[in-house]
PDB file of C-alpha atoms in Angstrom:
ATOM      1  CA  MET A 566     455.995  47.223 127.826  1.00 64.00           C
ATOM      2  CA  GLY A 567     456.824  46.094 131.227  1.00 78.00           C
ATOM      3  CA  GLU A 568     460.212  44.723 130.657  1.00 86.00           C
ATOM      4  CA  PRO A 569     462.937  45.271 133.127  1.00 92.00           C
ATOM      5  CA  VAL A 570     465.665  47.714 132.203  1.00 94.00           C
ATOM      6  CA  LYS A 571     468.908  46.261 131.151  1.00 93.00           C
ATOM      7  CA  PRO A 572     471.980  46.113 133.213  1.00 96.00           C
ATOM      8  CA  VAL A 573     473.688  49.787 133.432  1.00 96.00           C
ATOM      9  CA  ILE A 574     476.704  50.068 130.963  1.00 96.00           C
ATOM     10  CA  SER A 575     479.609  52.545 131.117  1.00 96.00           C
ATOM     11  CA  PHE A 576     479.894  55.356 128.322  1.00 94.00           C
ATOM     12  CA  ASP A 577     483.049  53.675 127.254  1.00 95.00           C
ATOM     13  CA  VAL A 578     480.854  50.362 126.221  1.00 94.00           C
ATOM     14  CA  LEU A 579     478.269  52.618 124.660  1.00 93.00           C
ATOM     15  CA  ASP A 580     481.020  54.878 122.784  1.00 94.00           C
ATOM     16  CA  LYS A 581     482.272  51.327 120.995  1.00 96.00           C
ATOM     17  CA  ILE A 582     478.822  51.097 119.251  1.00 96.00           C
ATOM     18  CA  ASP A 583     478.905  52.494 115.850  1.00 97.00           C
ATOM     19  CA  ILE A 584     475.306  53.638 115.055  1.00 97.00           C
ATOM     20  CA  ARG A 585     474.765  55.474 111.156  1.00 98.00           C
ATOM     21  CA  CYS A 586     472.085  56.385 109.203  1.00 98.00           C
ATOM     22  CA  GLY A 587     471.976  55.087 105.808  1.00 98.00           C
ATOM     23  CA  MET A 588     469.627  54.869 103.118  1.00 98.00           C
ATOM     24  CA  ILE A 589     468.206  51.322 101.878  1.00 98.00           C
ATOM     25  CA  GLN A 590     469.255  50.839  98.584  1.00 98.00           C
ATOM     26  CA  SER A 591     467.177  47.430  97.833  1.00 98.00           C
ATOM     27  CA  VAL A 592     465.597  44.700  99.746  1.00 98.00           C
ATOM     28  CA  ASN A 593     466.568  41.368  98.348  1.00 97.00           C
ATOM     29  CA  ASP A 594     465.408  37.834  99.107  1.00 94.00           C
ATOM     30  CA  VAL A 595     467.449  35.410 101.147  1.00 95.00           C
ATOM     31  CA  PRO A 596     467.066  31.826  99.469  1.00 89.00           C
ATOM     32  CA  ARG A 597     466.301  29.174 102.317  1.00 88.00           C
ATOM     33  CA  SER A 598     464.827  31.856 104.728  1.00 91.00           C
ATOM     34  CA  ASP A 599     461.310  32.529 105.550  1.00 91.00           C
ATOM     35  CA  LYS A 600     462.059  35.352 107.624  1.00 92.00           C
ATOM     36  CA  VAL A 601     465.183  37.246 106.611  1.00 95.00           C
ATOM     37  CA  VAL A 602     465.512  39.401 103.790  1.00 96.00           C
ATOM     38  CA  GLN A 603     468.821  41.474 102.748  1.00 98.00           C
ATOM     39  CA  LEU A 604     469.124  45.355 102.636  1.00 98.00           C
ATOM     40  CA  MET A 605     471.777  46.843 100.661  1.00 98.00           C
ATOM     41  CA  VAL A 606     472.197  49.992 102.400  1.00 98.00           C
ATOM     42  CA  ASP A 607     474.197  53.126 100.969  1.00 98.00           C
ATOM     43  CA  PHE A 608     476.362  55.078 104.000  1.00 98.00           C
ATOM     44  CA  GLY A 609     477.857  57.757 101.837  1.00 98.00           C
ATOM     45  CA  ASP A 610     481.472  56.072 101.584  1.00 97.00           C
ATOM     46  CA  PHE A 611     480.620  52.630 101.839  1.00 98.00           C
ATOM     47  CA  GLN A 612     477.618  50.097 101.270  1.00 98.00           C
ATOM     48  CA  ARG A 613     476.685  47.281 103.424  1.00 97.00           C
ATOM     49  CA  SER A 614     474.973  44.312 102.775  1.00 98.00           C
ATOM     50  CA  ILE A 615     472.724  43.908 106.176  1.00 98.00           C
ATOM     51  CA  LEU A 616     470.177  41.123 106.959  1.00 97.00           C
ATOM     52  CA  CYS A 617     467.019  41.404 108.990  1.00 95.00           C
ATOM     53  CA  GLY A 618     464.313  39.276 109.841  1.00 92.00           C
ATOM     54  CA  ILE A 619     461.431  41.217 108.547  1.00 93.00           C
ATOM     55  CA  LYS A 620     460.209  39.105 105.544  1.00 91.00           C
ATOM     56  CA  GLN A 621     456.897  38.246 107.095  1.00 88.00           C
ATOM     57  CA  GLU A 622     456.626  41.500 108.846  1.00 89.00           C
ATOM     58  CA  ARG A 623     455.393  43.613 106.081  1.00 88.00           C
ATOM     59  CA  ALA A 624     453.420  43.395 102.830  1.00 86.00           C
ATOM     60  CA  ASP A 625     455.291  45.579 101.026  1.00 93.00           C
ATOM     61  CA  LEU A 626     458.910  45.133 101.744  1.00 95.00           C
ATOM     62  CA  GLN A 627     459.733  47.308  98.736  1.00 96.00           C
ATOM     63  CA  GLY A 628     458.108  50.311 100.410  1.00 95.00           C
ATOM     64  CA  LEU A 629     461.720  50.552 102.473  1.00 97.00           C
ATOM     65  CA  VAL A 630     463.659  51.370  99.364  1.00 98.00           C
ATOM     66  CA  GLY A 631     464.640  54.926  99.539  1.00 98.00           C
ATOM     67  CA  ARG A 632     463.976  55.137 103.323  1.00 97.00           C
ATOM     68  CA  GLN A 633     466.813  56.109 105.786  1.00 98.00           C
ATOM     69  CA  ALA A 634     466.962  54.415 108.808  1.00 98.00           C
ATOM     70  CA  LEU A 635     469.817  53.853 111.905  1.00 98.00           C
ATOM     71  CA  PHE A 636     472.297  50.704 111.760  1.00 98.00           C
ATOM     72  CA  VAL A 637     475.050  49.359 113.872  1.00 97.00           C
ATOM     73  CA  VAL A 638     477.875  49.222 111.551  1.00 98.00           C
ATOM     74  CA  ASN A 639     480.331  47.696 113.234  1.00 97.00           C
ATOM     75  CA  LEU A 640     479.186  44.205 114.222  1.00 96.00           C
ATOM     76  CA  ALA A 641     481.263  41.158 112.846  1.00 97.00           C
ATOM     77  CA  PRO A 642     480.137  40.154 109.644  1.00 97.00           C
ATOM     78  CA  LYS A 643     477.647  36.961 110.121  1.00 96.00           C
ATOM     79  CA  LYS A 644     476.654  34.555 107.260  1.00 94.00           C
ATOM     80  CA  ILE A 645     472.949  33.724 107.265  1.00 91.00           C
ATOM     81  CA  SER A 646     471.657  31.052 104.444  1.00 90.00           C
ATOM     82  CA  GLY A 647     474.624  31.770 102.676  1.00 92.00           C
ATOM     83  CA  VAL A 648     474.338  35.378 102.561  1.00 95.00           C
ATOM     84  CA  VAL A 649     476.663  37.927 104.743  1.00 96.00           C
ATOM     85  CA  SER A 650     475.233  40.700 107.116  1.00 98.00           C
ATOM     86  CA  GLU A 651     477.491  43.507 107.983  1.00 98.00           C
ATOM     87  CA  GLY A 652     475.266  44.973 110.600  1.00 97.00           C
ATOM     88  CA  MET A 653     472.154  45.385 112.457  1.00 97.00           C
ATOM     89  CA  LEU A 654     468.754  47.340 111.684  1.00 96.00           C
ATOM     90  CA  PHE A 655     467.555  49.488 114.534  1.00 92.00           C
ATOM     91  CA  ASP A 656     464.027  48.746 114.655  1.00 90.00           C
ATOM     92  CA  ILE A 657     461.499  49.460 117.230  1.00 91.00           C
ATOM     93  CA  GLY A 658     459.005  47.143 119.017  1.00 86.00           C
ATOM     94  CA  TYR A 659     459.922  43.882 117.739  1.00 81.00           C
ATOM     95  CA  ALA A 660     461.212  42.810 120.931  1.00 81.00           C
ATOM     96  CA  ASP A 661     457.902  44.042 122.966  1.00 88.00           C
ATOM     97  CA  GLY A 662     455.941  42.103 120.103  1.00 85.00           C
ATOM     98  CA  ILE A 663     455.126  44.741 117.897  1.00 87.00           C
ATOM     99  CA  ILE A 664     454.559  43.816 114.228  1.00 87.00           C
ATOM    100  CA  PRO A 665     455.624  45.377 112.039  1.00 89.00           C
ATOM    101  CA  SER A 666     458.246  46.863 113.915  1.00 86.00           C
ATOM    102  CA  ALA A 667     458.845  50.676 113.310  1.00 91.00           C
ATOM    103  CA  LEU A 668     462.001  51.833 111.732  1.00 94.00           C
ATOM    104  CA  ALA A 669     464.360  53.895 114.085  1.00 94.00           C
ATOM    105  CA  GLN A 670     464.709  56.629 111.520  1.00 95.00           C
ATOM    106  CA  PRO A 671     465.915  60.515 111.642  1.00 96.00           C
ATOM    107  CA  GLU A 672     463.339  63.149 112.321  1.00 96.00           C
ATOM    108  CA  PHE A 673     464.528  64.493 108.514  1.00 97.00           C
ATOM    109  CA  PRO A 674     466.913  63.827 106.031  1.00 96.00           C
ATOM    110  CA  VAL A 675     470.507  63.618 106.792  1.00 98.00           C
ATOM    111  CA  PRO A 676     473.573  62.950 104.992  1.00 98.00           C
ATOM    112  CA  ASN A 677     474.173  58.924 104.608  1.00 98.00           C
ATOM    113  CA  GLY A 678     477.125  57.910 107.047  1.00 98.00           C
ATOM    114  CA  VAL A 679     476.276  60.519 109.653  1.00 98.00           C
ATOM    115  CA  ARG A 680     477.019  59.026 113.020  1.00 97.00           C
ATOM    116  CA  ALA A 681     474.279  58.749 115.857  1.00 94.00           C
ATOM    117  CA  GLY A 682     474.916  59.561 119.296  1.00 83.00           C
TER     118      GLY A 682
END
């Protein structure tokens, strides 16, 4: 909201980002973190552990279970508080101070693992 548009990138760069729809199977606490939770996400042929900083954003984190959302699945794994994250949840509004941020999700159910873009 009023933030400048980021620098232009080529389609080749955009094509390297693997964005897929996945269903959140569980939301787990991450020990020693007051912000981060672990989402276990089903992408059809594979599952991933995805950490995201939404612990304080939502009163009912378990309400995310069974919902589809968009995720980046080809980021390098990163360990946070002893738990590995293998991707990134797309959320809408957090960077602009909207809390809770909205999940980027499909208009209607699609197969888990289907690619965006």
